[in-house]
Short mmCIF file of C-alpha atoms in Angstrom, two decimals:
data_model
loop_
_atom_site.label_atom_id
_atom_site.label_comp_id
_atom_site.label_asym_id
_atom_site.label_seq_id
_atom_site.Cartn_x
_atom_site.Cartn_y
_atom_site.Cartn_z
CA MET A 1 59.16 -37.51 24.66
CA MET A 2 62.42 -36.89 25.19
CA ASP A 3 64.88 -40.51 25.05
CA GLU A 4 67.38 -41.36 27.71
CA LEU A 5 70.35 -39.76 25.81
CA GLN A 6 68.68 -36.55 25.75
CA LEU A 7 67.84 -37.05 29.60
CA GLU A 8 71.37 -37.67 30.36
CA ALA A 9 72.75 -34.96 28.28
CA ARG A 10 70.83 -32.19 30.19
CA SER A 11 72.82 -32.99 33.50
CA ALA A 12 76.13 -34.03 31.68
CA GLY A 13 77.36 -30.37 31.15
CA SER A 14 77.05 -29.57 35.03
CA GLY A 15 78.97 -32.42 35.99
CA LEU A 16 76.45 -32.82 39.02
CA ALA A 17 74.24 -35.88 39.51
CA ALA A 18 71.42 -36.42 37.36
CA TYR A 19 67.83 -35.28 39.21
CA VAL A 20 64.27 -35.66 39.00
CA LEU A 21 61.48 -33.55 40.78
CA VAL A 22 58.02 -34.39 42.09
CA THR A 23 55.27 -32.10 43.28
CA PRO A 24 52.08 -32.67 44.97
CA ALA A 25 49.19 -30.13 44.51
CA ARG A 26 45.77 -29.91 45.37
CA ASN A 27 44.29 -27.08 44.23
CA GLU A 28 47.40 -24.50 43.94
CA ALA A 29 46.50 -22.47 40.84
CA GLN A 30 46.63 -19.63 42.61
CA PHE A 31 50.87 -20.17 42.79
CA ILE A 32 51.74 -23.29 40.70
CA GLY A 33 52.33 -21.25 37.44
CA GLN A 34 55.18 -19.55 39.62
CA THR A 35 56.75 -22.10 40.68
CA ILE A 36 56.96 -24.00 36.69
CA GLU A 37 58.42 -21.00 36.22
CA ALA A 38 60.98 -20.81 39.16
CA VAL A 39 61.97 -24.72 37.91
CA VAL A 40 62.20 -23.79 34.21
CA ALA A 41 64.61 -20.61 35.27
CA GLN A 42 66.89 -23.38 36.96
CA THR A 43 70.81 -23.27 35.29
CA VAL A 44 70.47 -27.11 36.15
CA ARG A 45 66.89 -28.22 34.83
CA PRO A 46 65.73 -31.95 36.37
CA LEU A 47 65.53 -34.90 33.46
CA LYS A 48 61.50 -35.23 34.76
CA TRP A 49 59.01 -33.37 36.85
CA ALA A 50 56.12 -34.78 37.69
CA ILE A 51 53.32 -32.86 38.86
CA VAL A 52 50.61 -34.89 40.74
CA SER A 53 47.24 -33.38 41.33
CA ASP A 54 45.75 -34.42 44.00
CA GLY A 55 41.97 -34.20 42.62
CA SER A 56 42.37 -30.60 42.12
CA THR A 57 39.21 -28.54 41.57
CA ASP A 58 40.53 -24.87 40.84
CA GLY A 59 42.20 -25.06 37.34
CA THR A 60 45.64 -26.38 38.56
CA ASP A 61 45.36 -28.96 35.97
CA GLU A 62 44.80 -26.50 32.92
CA ILE A 63 47.65 -24.53 34.48
CA VAL A 64 49.94 -27.75 34.48
CA SER A 65 48.98 -29.22 30.95
CA ARG A 66 49.89 -26.10 29.43
CA TYR A 67 53.11 -25.83 30.86
CA ALA A 68 53.62 -29.83 30.32
CA ALA A 69 52.50 -28.73 26.29
CA GLU A 70 55.85 -26.91 25.91
CA HIS A 71 57.93 -28.54 28.34
CA ALA A 72 58.52 -32.36 27.39
CA TRP A 73 59.89 -32.79 30.59
CA ILE A 74 56.76 -31.99 32.58
CA GLU A 75 54.30 -34.62 33.01
CA LEU A 76 50.96 -34.23 34.64
CA VAL A 77 49.71 -36.95 36.77
CA ARG A 78 46.19 -36.68 37.92
CA MET A 79 45.39 -38.72 40.98
CA PRO A 80 41.48 -39.40 41.56
CA GLU A 81 39.34 -36.68 44.17
CA ARG A 82 39.76 -38.46 47.76
CA THR A 83 36.88 -38.28 50.16
CA GLU A 84 38.93 -38.61 53.24
CA ARG A 85 41.73 -35.53 53.07
CA HIS A 86 44.53 -36.29 55.50
CA PHE A 87 48.36 -35.87 55.26
CA ALA A 88 49.05 -38.89 54.13
CA GLY A 89 47.84 -37.70 50.74
CA LYS A 90 51.28 -36.01 50.16
CA ALA A 91 52.81 -38.97 50.87
CA LEU A 92 50.71 -40.87 48.58
CA ALA A 93 50.76 -38.25 45.75
CA VAL A 94 54.82 -37.98 46.16
CA ARG A 95 54.74 -41.93 45.61
CA ALA A 96 53.12 -41.93 42.27
CA GLY A 97 54.58 -39.00 40.92
CA ALA A 98 58.12 -41.21 41.69
CA GLU A 99 56.70 -44.34 40.03
CA ARG A 100 56.90 -42.20 36.92
CA MET A 101 60.54 -41.95 37.41
CA VAL A 102 60.87 -45.40 36.93
CA GLY A 103 63.80 -46.44 34.31
CA LEU A 104 65.59 -42.92 34.16
CA PRO A 105 69.00 -42.17 35.34
CA TYR A 106 68.53 -40.21 38.12
CA GLU A 107 70.95 -39.98 41.65
CA VAL A 108 68.79 -36.99 43.65
CA ILE A 109 64.80 -36.83 44.03
CA ALA A 110 63.30 -33.83 45.10
CA SER A 111 59.50 -33.20 46.25
CA LEU A 112 58.81 -29.90 45.73
CA ASP A 113 55.78 -28.33 47.23
CA GLY A 114 53.79 -26.39 44.31
CA ASP A 115 53.87 -22.82 46.16
CA ILE A 116 57.38 -22.37 46.26
CA ALA A 117 59.56 -19.99 44.37
CA PHE A 118 63.13 -19.76 44.24
CA GLU A 119 66.28 -18.20 42.29
CA ALA A 120 67.74 -19.71 39.37
CA ASP A 121 70.73 -21.96 40.68
CA HIS A 122 68.81 -23.15 43.70
CA PHE A 123 68.80 -26.88 42.64
CA GLU A 124 72.51 -26.21 40.71
CA PHE A 125 73.11 -24.88 44.57
CA LEU A 126 71.99 -28.23 46.47
CA LEU A 127 73.31 -30.66 43.75
CA ARG A 128 76.47 -29.02 44.80
CA LYS A 129 76.33 -29.49 48.06
CA LEU A 130 75.41 -33.44 47.54
CA LYS A 131 78.18 -33.44 45.32
CA GLY A 132 80.85 -32.34 48.06
CA ASP A 133 79.22 -34.99 50.74
CA ALA A 134 78.74 -38.60 50.37
CA ARG A 135 77.02 -38.88 53.12
CA LEU A 136 74.44 -36.21 53.08
CA GLY A 137 70.83 -37.78 52.32
CA ILE A 138 68.49 -34.93 52.38
CA VAL A 139 69.37 -31.21 51.72
CA GLY A 140 67.26 -27.78 51.31
CA THR A 141 67.02 -24.05 52.30
CA PRO A 142 65.34 -21.83 54.49
CA TYR A 143 62.27 -20.00 53.17
CA ARG A 144 60.69 -17.11 54.09
CA ASP A 145 56.58 -17.07 53.99
CA THR A 146 54.19 -14.34 53.40
CA ALA A 147 53.85 -13.33 56.75
CA ASN A 148 57.94 -12.48 56.63
CA GLU A 149 58.57 -15.63 59.00
CA THR A 150 61.77 -17.32 58.65
CA TYR A 151 64.45 -19.41 60.59
CA ASP A 152 65.56 -18.33 63.27
CA PHE A 153 68.84 -20.24 63.89
CA ARG A 154 68.82 -19.16 67.36
CA PHE A 155 66.28 -22.21 67.71
CA VAL A 156 66.39 -24.11 64.75
CA SER A 157 69.20 -26.54 64.15
CA THR A 158 70.32 -26.62 60.45
CA ASP A 159 69.38 -30.52 60.53
CA HIS A 160 65.50 -29.52 60.29
CA VAL A 161 65.22 -29.85 56.33
CA SER A 162 61.83 -28.14 55.38
CA GLY A 163 59.20 -30.30 53.66
CA ALA A 164 58.48 -27.81 51.46
CA CYS A 165 61.91 -28.50 49.25
CA GLN A 166 63.55 -32.08 50.15
CA VAL A 167 66.11 -32.90 48.27
CA PHE A 168 66.87 -36.72 49.01
CA ARG A 169 70.13 -38.51 47.46
CA ARG A 170 68.19 -41.56 45.38
CA THR A 171 70.05 -44.17 47.66
CA CYS A 172 68.71 -42.22 50.62
CA TRP A 173 65.07 -42.07 49.38
CA GLU A 174 65.40 -45.93 48.74
CA GLU A 175 66.72 -46.93 52.52
CA ILE A 176 64.12 -44.97 53.97
CA GLY A 177 61.83 -46.04 51.73
CA GLY A 178 60.48 -42.67 50.28
CA TYR A 179 57.69 -41.08 52.62
CA ALA A 180 55.82 -42.53 55.68
CA LEU A 181 52.23 -42.75 55.09
CA SER A 182 51.45 -41.05 57.96
CA LYS A 183 47.73 -39.52 58.10
CA GLY A 184 48.51 -37.36 60.94
CA GLY A 185 51.38 -35.54 59.34
CA ALA A 186 55.08 -34.66 59.93
CA ILE A 187 56.42 -36.37 56.56
CA ASP A 188 59.22 -34.40 56.19
CA SER A 189 60.32 -34.94 60.06
CA ILE A 190 60.08 -38.41 59.95
CA ALA A 191 61.93 -38.68 56.71
CA THR A 192 64.86 -36.52 58.09
CA LEU A 193 64.79 -38.31 61.43
CA THR A 194 64.31 -41.83 59.90
CA ALA A 195 68.07 -40.84 57.52
CA ARG A 196 69.83 -39.69 60.62
CA SER A 197 69.34 -42.82 62.38
CA LYS A 198 70.25 -44.92 59.78
CA GLY A 199 73.40 -42.58 59.69
CA TRP A 200 72.93 -39.90 56.67
CA LYS A 201 73.26 -36.14 57.49
CA THR A 202 70.58 -33.92 57.13
CA ARG A 203 71.03 -30.45 56.08
CA THR A 204 69.52 -27.02 55.59
CA PHE A 205 71.57 -24.60 54.20
CA PRO A 206 71.09 -20.80 55.01
CA GLU A 207 73.37 -19.33 52.30
CA LYS A 208 70.49 -19.88 50.05
CA MET A 209 66.26 -18.58 50.21
CA ALA A 210 63.36 -19.85 48.71
CA LEU A 211 59.70 -17.95 48.95
CA HIS A 212 56.67 -19.72 50.50
CA HIS A 213 53.78 -17.88 48.90
CA ARG A 214 51.83 -18.82 51.69
CA VAL A 215 51.75 -18.79 55.59
CA VAL A 216 52.96 -22.58 56.38
CA GLY A 217 49.63 -24.19 56.95
CA THR A 218 47.18 -22.47 56.22
CA ALA A 219 46.37 -24.17 52.46
CA GLU A 220 43.13 -25.56 54.16
CA ASN A 221 43.05 -24.24 57.24
CA SER A 222 42.92 -21.03 59.85
CA GLN A 223 46.56 -20.43 61.03
CA MET A 224 44.88 -20.88 64.58
CA LYS A 225 43.84 -23.99 63.48
CA SER A 226 46.96 -25.26 61.51
CA ARG A 227 49.03 -23.97 65.03
CA PHE A 228 46.81 -26.43 67.16
CA ILE A 229 47.64 -28.93 64.09
CA LEU A 230 50.99 -28.45 64.12
CA GLY A 231 51.17 -28.87 67.81
CA LYS A 232 49.44 -32.16 67.94
CA ARG A 233 51.76 -33.58 64.99
CA ASP A 234 54.82 -32.36 67.86
CA TRP A 235 53.08 -35.03 69.60
CA MET A 236 52.45 -37.48 66.98
CA VAL A 237 56.40 -37.30 66.35
CA GLY A 238 57.58 -37.80 69.64
CA ASN A 239 58.30 -33.90 70.75
CA SER A 240 60.46 -33.42 74.46
CA ALA A 241 57.61 -31.96 76.79
CA VAL A 242 60.74 -29.45 77.90
CA TRP A 243 61.39 -28.32 74.12
CA GLN A 244 57.71 -27.78 73.71
CA LEU A 245 57.25 -25.90 76.19
CA PHE A 246 59.86 -23.79 75.29
CA ARG A 247 58.28 -24.18 71.21
CA GLY A 248 55.38 -22.90 73.23
CA LEU A 249 56.84 -19.72 75.22
CA ARG A 250 58.50 -18.45 71.85
CA GLN A 251 55.48 -18.64 69.78
CA MET A 252 53.90 -16.19 72.30
CA THR A 253 56.37 -13.56 71.33
CA GLN A 254 54.84 -13.85 67.41
CA ARG A 255 52.14 -12.25 65.62
CA PRO A 256 49.06 -12.88 66.67
CA TYR A 257 50.75 -12.41 70.07
CA VAL A 258 50.24 -15.38 72.99
CA VAL A 259 47.43 -16.85 71.24
CA ARG A 260 49.41 -18.53 68.47
CA GLY A 261 51.94 -20.45 71.23
CA ALA A 262 48.80 -20.95 73.47
CA ALA A 263 47.48 -22.93 70.12
CA VAL A 264 50.57 -24.90 69.92
CA MET A 265 50.73 -26.02 73.22
CA ALA A 266 47.19 -26.76 73.51
CA GLY A 267 47.70 -28.80 70.31
CA TYR A 268 50.17 -30.67 72.26
CA VAL A 269 48.72 -31.35 75.48
CA TRP A 270 45.38 -32.28 73.95
CA ALA A 271 46.81 -34.93 71.40
CA ALA A 272 49.09 -36.26 75.31
CA CYS A 273 45.60 -36.30 76.90
CA THR A 274 43.72 -37.97 74.14
CA GLY A 275 45.88 -40.89 73.53
CA VAL A 276 46.65 -39.78 69.62
CA GLU A 277 48.38 -42.71 67.61
CA ARG A 278 52.33 -41.66 67.32
CA PRO A 279 53.08 -42.69 63.96
CA VAL A 280 57.01 -42.51 64.93
CA PRO A 281 58.85 -45.85 66.22
CA ALA A 282 59.89 -45.28 69.60
CA GLU A 283 63.53 -45.24 68.86
CA LEU A 284 63.13 -42.40 66.56
CA ARG A 285 61.12 -40.56 69.07
CA ALA A 286 64.00 -41.09 71.43
CA LEU A 287 66.44 -39.69 69.29
CA ARG A 288 64.64 -37.04 68.37
CA ARG A 289 64.37 -35.90 72.19
CA LYS A 290 68.07 -36.63 72.60
CA GLU A 291 68.14 -33.87 69.79
CA GLN A 292 66.17 -31.44 71.21
CA MET A 293 67.70 -31.69 74.08
CA GLU A 294 71.13 -31.13 72.79
CA GLN A 295 69.56 -28.11 70.68
CA LEU A 296 68.57 -26.65 73.84
CA GLY A 297 71.97 -27.24 75.36
CA ARG A 298 73.19 -25.15 72.17
CA PHE A 299 70.90 -22.26 73.45
CA PHE A 300 71.83 -21.62 76.24
CA ARG A 301 75.40 -21.88 75.45
CA GLY A 302 74.58 -18.82 73.27
CA LYS A 303 75.26 -20.87 69.93
CA THR A 304 72.86 -21.03 66.89
CA GLY A 305 71.73 -24.20 65.02
CA ALA A 306 74.31 -22.71 62.23
CA GLU A 307 77.28 -22.07 64.33
CA SER A 308 76.96 -25.92 66.05
CA ALA A 309 76.91 -27.02 62.16
CA ALA A 310 79.60 -25.11 61.29
CA ASN A 311 81.91 -25.55 64.17
CA THR A 312 81.09 -28.96 65.72
CA GLY A 313 79.36 -30.45 62.29
CA GLU A 314 77.26 -32.03 65.07
CA HIS A 315 73.71 -32.93 63.47
CA SER A 316 70.25 -32.43 65.73
CA THR A 317 66.67 -32.13 64.81
CA GLN A 318 64.51 -29.69 65.51
CA ALA A 319 63.09 -26.33 64.51
CA ALA A 320 60.83 -25.12 66.81
CA ARG A 321 59.22 -22.55 64.65
#
């Protein structure tokens, strides 16, 4: 195992903050190798990377173990199989990985999904953004998935940082308490909302693009079920009903036409009518609705999310994807 001096030396030459990675992985054998290859190829590598297998049964552990044998800074962390499946599992896995970083001299911690690929300077790029603005707490990039979908900055604010790869300044991560143990999901949105409520900036930088090897939300569900769940989560985190209407209408224009947006709206209405528990505090839900109305205002004025951030420095939240 590398000693602390060796770990520090890895980032010292770049002049950038030392960082660590945590990847929650459940049955990612199909893609985890490509993600590992992308990280190994980085121009600035992490001090340590904890890949947390959340009860994988498809060979994920064996693939990670082979890479860990070649790279001392990669560690496989095994979690026992859970009988109950819920979105808090990701938060628990990330926490387990973060615990493996105790004693390391890092300033940045990133949560990275196990089915992502990106260019060799991906993390160097984001570390330079953090270096350039001390108030940036969470950063990331857009992604394109296998359905060739990506962010549309007419509807997406650059404040929305995808949970596929969220890079946190350590002080921000610790101030917000890491990921919330929300069984209903939306832990990435909760993290960015909480950070902004505490005065941090959150930002997606569209100059770079990552590749998501599957359509988001379909790892364990069909696309229609994943859209229904997405609508349900929209209710749970406090989306404005007006925003949700526009969100659903926009998604009706995407394949599969009509039913995609209908599924999102149905999930939202079902959650509202059945009184699904909301894990987000009332003040954060109010902040979310305020930011959504600001985003709609910018849309009708003809500004994109990227233009707004570049021209005014404003930071609103939502991705109407």
